[in-house]
Amino acid sequence: MSGMATDKKFNDLRRHAASQLDGGQFLTFSLGEELYGVDILRVQEIKGYAAVTKIPNTPPHIKGVVNLRGTIVPIVELRTKFGMPTIDYTAFTVIIVVVVRDKVMGLVVDAVSDVLDIEKKDIQSAPDFGNKVDVTFLNGIGKSGDKLVSLLDIDRLLLDSAGKDSSMDLPVAAAT
Amino acid sequence: MSNEFAQFQDAFFEEAAEHLAVVEEGLLELEQHPEDLDLLNKVFRSAHSIKGTAGMFGFHAVAEFTHKMETLLDLLRNGRRAVSPSIAGLLLRATDCLKALIQSTKSGAAIDDETVQRLAGELASSRASDSQASAVNVNRKSAQPVSDENCGGDQTFVIKWTPPEWLFQRGLDPLQTFKELKSIGVLTGVTLDMSRLPGLDCIDPETCYLSWTMQLTTSKDQKVIESVFEFVRGDSALSIRPIEGAGDRSQNLVTEAGFSVEPEDPKPLGQILMEGGLVSPDELDHALGQQKRVGEILVEQNVVTQQQVEQALQKQRQQESVAQAKKTDATSIRVDTAKIDKLINLVGELMITQSMLSDLGARFEMRHLPVFLERMVELERNTREIQERVMSIRMLPIGTVFARFPRLVRDLSTKTGKKIQLILSGEETELDKTVIESIGDPLIHLVRNSADHGLETPDERLDNNKQEVGTIRLSAFHEGGNICITVEDDGRGLDRDKILAKANKQGLISENDNLTDDQIWPLIFKPGFSTAETITDVSGRGVGMDVVKRNIESLGGTVGIKTTKGKGATFILKLPLTLAIIDGMTVRVGKETYIVPLLSILESIQPKAELTKTVVGKGELINVRSTYIPIVRLYEVFASEPQYTDPKEAILLILETEGERVAIMVDEILGQQQVVIKSMEQNFRKVEGIAGATILGDGRVGFIVDVRGVLEIARHGSPVAA
């Protein structure tokens, strides 16, 4: 892919992200103590964790693939992707199936929490931690009561995983 | 330009492509059977359709050029010129030019004006030279020869015209028609026939009861006169007959004008009268019983003889039977690939549901009942959906691929100076559209190869007591769940010594190798291997048999060779029926299940310890009947946990890929089954060493092993490890 095409893709994504920042409904889920949100319109379904088939020679955060009614869907473990310590799966562990462009992918999260309405005024852009923390996959931070919800930019988070020069091949934490 | 219009344009281009194919095919066949008028008419009609629609869309360059082709075709059709190889050649070149013209119209690219002009000129001059030359006496199957005096100068026609009853209702004025006739010649002796005019009490002022007979002296063609009646032709009884030579021109009878135009199903007079309550059914039947047939009337009027009428009737019947045959003929379908993919997915889902059910059945307990019922609902939904879609989609016959070969062989014959006859068989064999699309190029290469390397020159053939004309036979047929396509020629056959010498020179084999024929022939699939002494225009330009083999293998097929020196060679392509389902061997490595394509498996063995050897401490080899084959441990390639690490406990699958043999080590063979291939790229990306995924009986995902990819990883290390 040429540099220009990458720029264009990036800009498209940014534009899309900007519209998300206008607020709306978010499906929130937890990873440890932290709360994350994805645009509810991008969520196709939520399913219980089922055994995955590991794909040979892929990075650790790609858990493998599952059969979703005849479609092969790759599963990403968000904890590993974010460089957080892994935990044993429990009865609450779920796969959130999201649609990224025309691709369908699953995210393994600790538990789903709630669907929240977050208005535009309650969303602030992602803080800059410099090199210490990579927040490029965050659209912003939302407030809901006393909860802080990190709003995920799943396009950026997952789209590259399908691309050839995949950032998904390396965990985010290691990328910096 | 609005989208809608663009959509119609696309339809035009598709339609034009179809018509072009008809024209090309027809011309090629016409070359063989120059007297087949039906064929010529078919070509003419297609050309005419292109012209018509092109004009409608404002593609004037296309319309103009097609018109020139059509003019020449018309001369052939009227029997004023014979179909000669040179004319057929010219028309074929014109077809190519038209193709290019349409292509550039489509893409908006610049038109190759020079070629267009040159060919247009040739077409025109071919026509001009003809009008001076005396007419060629062609004996057509159904057309009569045309006498000389009809070809040039003024000619007088007797025109009898009975317009349709609805003439006035549609606001058409017969006067206009006469004016138009006047404009193309001298109109004399116009007589009005009012015999059909009823009494004033039952006259319907909107119905036309009149008919005319007139004479027209003109330098124009009969076609031009007919075109004057274009709007009413379908429903008119129209006869245009040149006065001279009237006796032997039976094809100009009430004829083409009256019968050959597709009518829009107008109601017969009797029915209209009956609907109007003017006559009773009985009266009508009685009247019809008295009615004379057109032929009888004409015979009575001494316009034609009984024999000529019978000939014309016979021709009519012939045309009817052709039309009938056409209706039953399998017409081509143009199906959106997305639709096909959807259907294939559905079938895949059905198979999955089925295997889930059998799996469930094998270990059924009452507590599984809810799951069972759920699966049944799924099965029902699947079946219904498939049934719906299957009605609308079919596999495609390979004839669509074969269709391009007559032209190719004709051109090859011209280029190489060899006489070649092409025989096609099994065109109706249906196979997957994807295979259809990818099989064309390899086949072209093989046919070229046969024409260039395989077949001898006519002299050489005669010297060898063979027929002067070489034969290339292209056939397709089913064989054991596969499709076989063979390219066979009766030429020289492969030259064992030449191949050996060349292979030796390239270092592929050594002098001492004692190879069997079956080991020698595949050598020609090695890259850069060509036994042709000289590079010709046709082949030997670097694209070799290796590409053919690779393409076929990428479709999951194999290429075989059978040859006898001096007798010819046959290339046998064996292809899977579809790319969506493959026969696979399910194997287990640790807890993982993989599927190895059955086509690449030669055999499986449990090796004895003394048969495995190592090279440089690590490179493992297995001795299979005194050939050493490298061992690849699948668990190493896929970085998984195996049950066995010792080859003598494990199973070795001997696989062949691109002529190379390799032994893949797995824990266990589970069995053989058909699997539905699921794409990994759809939601993820290409994974090295994996050709795709499938869903196993228990609903879990299993991977289909890409043998080539596994070999690459084993040699160069996995992408991640590297």
XYZ file of N, CA and C in Angstrom, chain A residues 51-59 62 65-67 69-74 102-105 161-163 166 168-169, chain B residues 349 352 356 592 594 637-639 678-685 687 690 693-695 699-701 703 713 718-720:
174
model
N -14.686 -22.650 22.718
C -13.321 -23.041 22.370
C -12.938 -22.481 21.001
N -11.750 -21.951 20.905
C -11.282 -21.426 19.628
C -10.230 -22.383 19.067
N -10.043 -22.294 17.758
C -8.981 -23.061 17.127
C -7.815 -22.120 16.889
N -6.685 -22.463 17.460
C -5.539 -21.582 17.360
C -5.005 -21.549 15.932
N -4.689 -20.363 15.463
C -4.108 -20.243 14.135
C -2.591 -20.365 14.280
N -1.978 -21.239 13.517
C -0.528 -21.395 13.640
C 0.209 -20.101 13.321
N 1.283 -19.892 14.031
C 2.192 -18.800 13.725
C 1.547 -17.421 13.717
N 0.683 -17.168 14.682
C 0.137 -15.822 14.819
C 0.492 -15.311 16.205
N 0.508 -13.999 16.391
C 0.891 -13.435 17.693
C -0.096 -13.833 18.785
N -3.987 -12.951 19.093
C -4.957 -13.612 18.221
C -5.239 -14.971 18.853
N -9.644 -18.860 15.790
C -10.874 -18.602 15.052
C -12.004 -19.456 15.619
N -13.219 -18.958 15.456
C -14.389 -19.761 15.816
C -15.319 -19.836 14.612
N -16.213 -20.779 14.682
C -17.227 -20.946 13.641
C -18.483 -20.218 14.084
N -21.832 -19.627 12.830
C -22.843 -20.016 11.845
C -22.257 -20.105 10.437
N -21.155 -20.803 10.349
C -20.582 -21.060 9.030
C -19.544 -20.064 8.586
N -19.376 -18.999 9.325
C -18.354 -18.026 8.960
C -17.171 -18.174 9.914
N -15.980 -18.086 9.372
C -14.789 -18.192 10.203
C -14.473 -16.806 10.773
N -14.544 -16.667 12.059
C -14.363 -15.363 12.688
C -13.124 -15.378 13.596
N -12.174 -14.494 13.345
C -10.992 -14.431 14.216
C -11.329 -13.774 15.555
N -15.993 -4.434 6.343
C -16.796 -5.592 5.955
C -16.321 -6.868 6.648
N -15.481 -6.725 7.632
C -14.981 -7.903 8.322
C -15.684 -8.096 9.655
N -15.817 -9.342 10.035
C -16.441 -9.652 11.320
C -15.360 -10.206 12.239
N -15.271 -9.671 13.449
C -14.249 -10.124 14.382
C -14.829 -10.226 15.775
N -5.337 -5.686 11.469
C -5.097 -7.117 11.663
C -5.393 -7.886 10.388
N -6.272 -7.303 9.566
C -6.594 -7.980 8.325
C -5.625 -7.606 7.229
N -4.975 -6.476 7.416
C -4.033 -6.020 6.408
C -2.779 -6.865 6.410
N 0.647 -6.032 9.233
C -0.334 -5.952 10.297
C 0.270 -5.471 11.596
N -1.385 -5.905 14.031
C -1.947 -6.916 14.895
C -0.923 -8.024 15.159
N 0.079 -8.073 14.304
C 1.087 -9.096 14.498
C 1.904 -8.842 15.759
N -23.087 -24.437 4.607
C -23.781 -24.435 5.890
C -24.603 -25.700 6.064
N -22.466 -28.474 6.954
C -22.033 -28.349 8.349
C -23.141 -28.835 9.282
N -22.983 -31.866 11.796
C -23.264 -31.641 13.213
C -24.316 -32.623 13.687
N -4.868 -30.681 17.687
C -5.386 -29.975 16.506
C -5.732 -30.957 15.398
N -6.189 -31.193 11.276
C -5.915 -30.524 10.003
C -6.466 -31.366 8.875
N 6.236 -26.929 12.031
C 5.826 -25.868 11.116
C 4.722 -25.016 11.740
N 3.769 -25.674 12.405
C 2.632 -24.946 12.964
C 2.822 -24.617 14.444
N 3.997 -24.879 14.966
C 4.315 -24.563 16.361
C 3.236 -25.051 17.325
N -13.634 -22.735 3.701
C -14.028 -21.411 4.175
C -12.825 -20.502 4.061
N -13.101 -19.295 3.665
C -11.991 -18.370 3.464
C -11.476 -17.829 4.792
N -10.144 -17.753 4.915
C -9.538 -17.110 6.075
C -9.422 -15.613 5.826
N -9.322 -15.266 4.550
C -9.122 -13.865 4.190
C -10.365 -13.023 4.433
N -11.511 -13.683 4.397
C -12.747 -12.916 4.495
C -12.770 -12.032 5.745
N -12.417 -12.612 6.868
C -12.450 -11.822 8.093
C -11.072 -11.632 8.720
N -10.095 -12.337 8.177
C -8.765 -12.206 8.764
C -7.776 -11.889 7.663
N -6.836 -12.705 7.455
C -5.893 -12.518 6.360
C -5.319 -13.868 5.993
N -2.985 -16.845 5.925
C -2.050 -17.410 6.907
C -1.142 -18.385 6.170
N -1.577 -22.359 5.358
C -2.978 -22.751 5.480
C -3.724 -22.284 4.243
N -9.993 -22.633 5.830
C -10.489 -23.302 7.015
C -11.725 -24.095 6.640
N -12.140 -24.942 7.531
C -13.401 -25.640 7.326
C -14.005 -25.899 8.683
N -15.245 -26.349 8.684
C -15.885 -26.605 9.956
C -16.040 -28.103 10.131
N -18.396 -28.891 14.957
C -18.662 -27.462 14.896
C -17.420 -26.613 15.076
N -16.298 -27.259 15.394
C -15.069 -26.478 15.555
C -14.417 -26.233 14.206
N -13.463 -25.331 14.221
C -12.798 -24.977 12.976
C -11.564 -25.852 12.795
N -8.174 -26.488 9.986
C -7.477 -25.807 8.896
C -7.096 -26.777 7.792
N 7.557 -22.821 4.714
C 7.834 -22.499 6.111
C 8.939 -23.426 6.642
N 9.173 -19.924 9.793
C 7.854 -19.294 9.760
C 7.999 -17.788 9.801
N 6.999 -17.085 9.303
C 7.084 -15.634 9.232
C 7.277 -14.985 10.587
N 6.628 -15.535 11.629
C 6.734 -14.916 12.945
C 8.093 -15.215 13.575
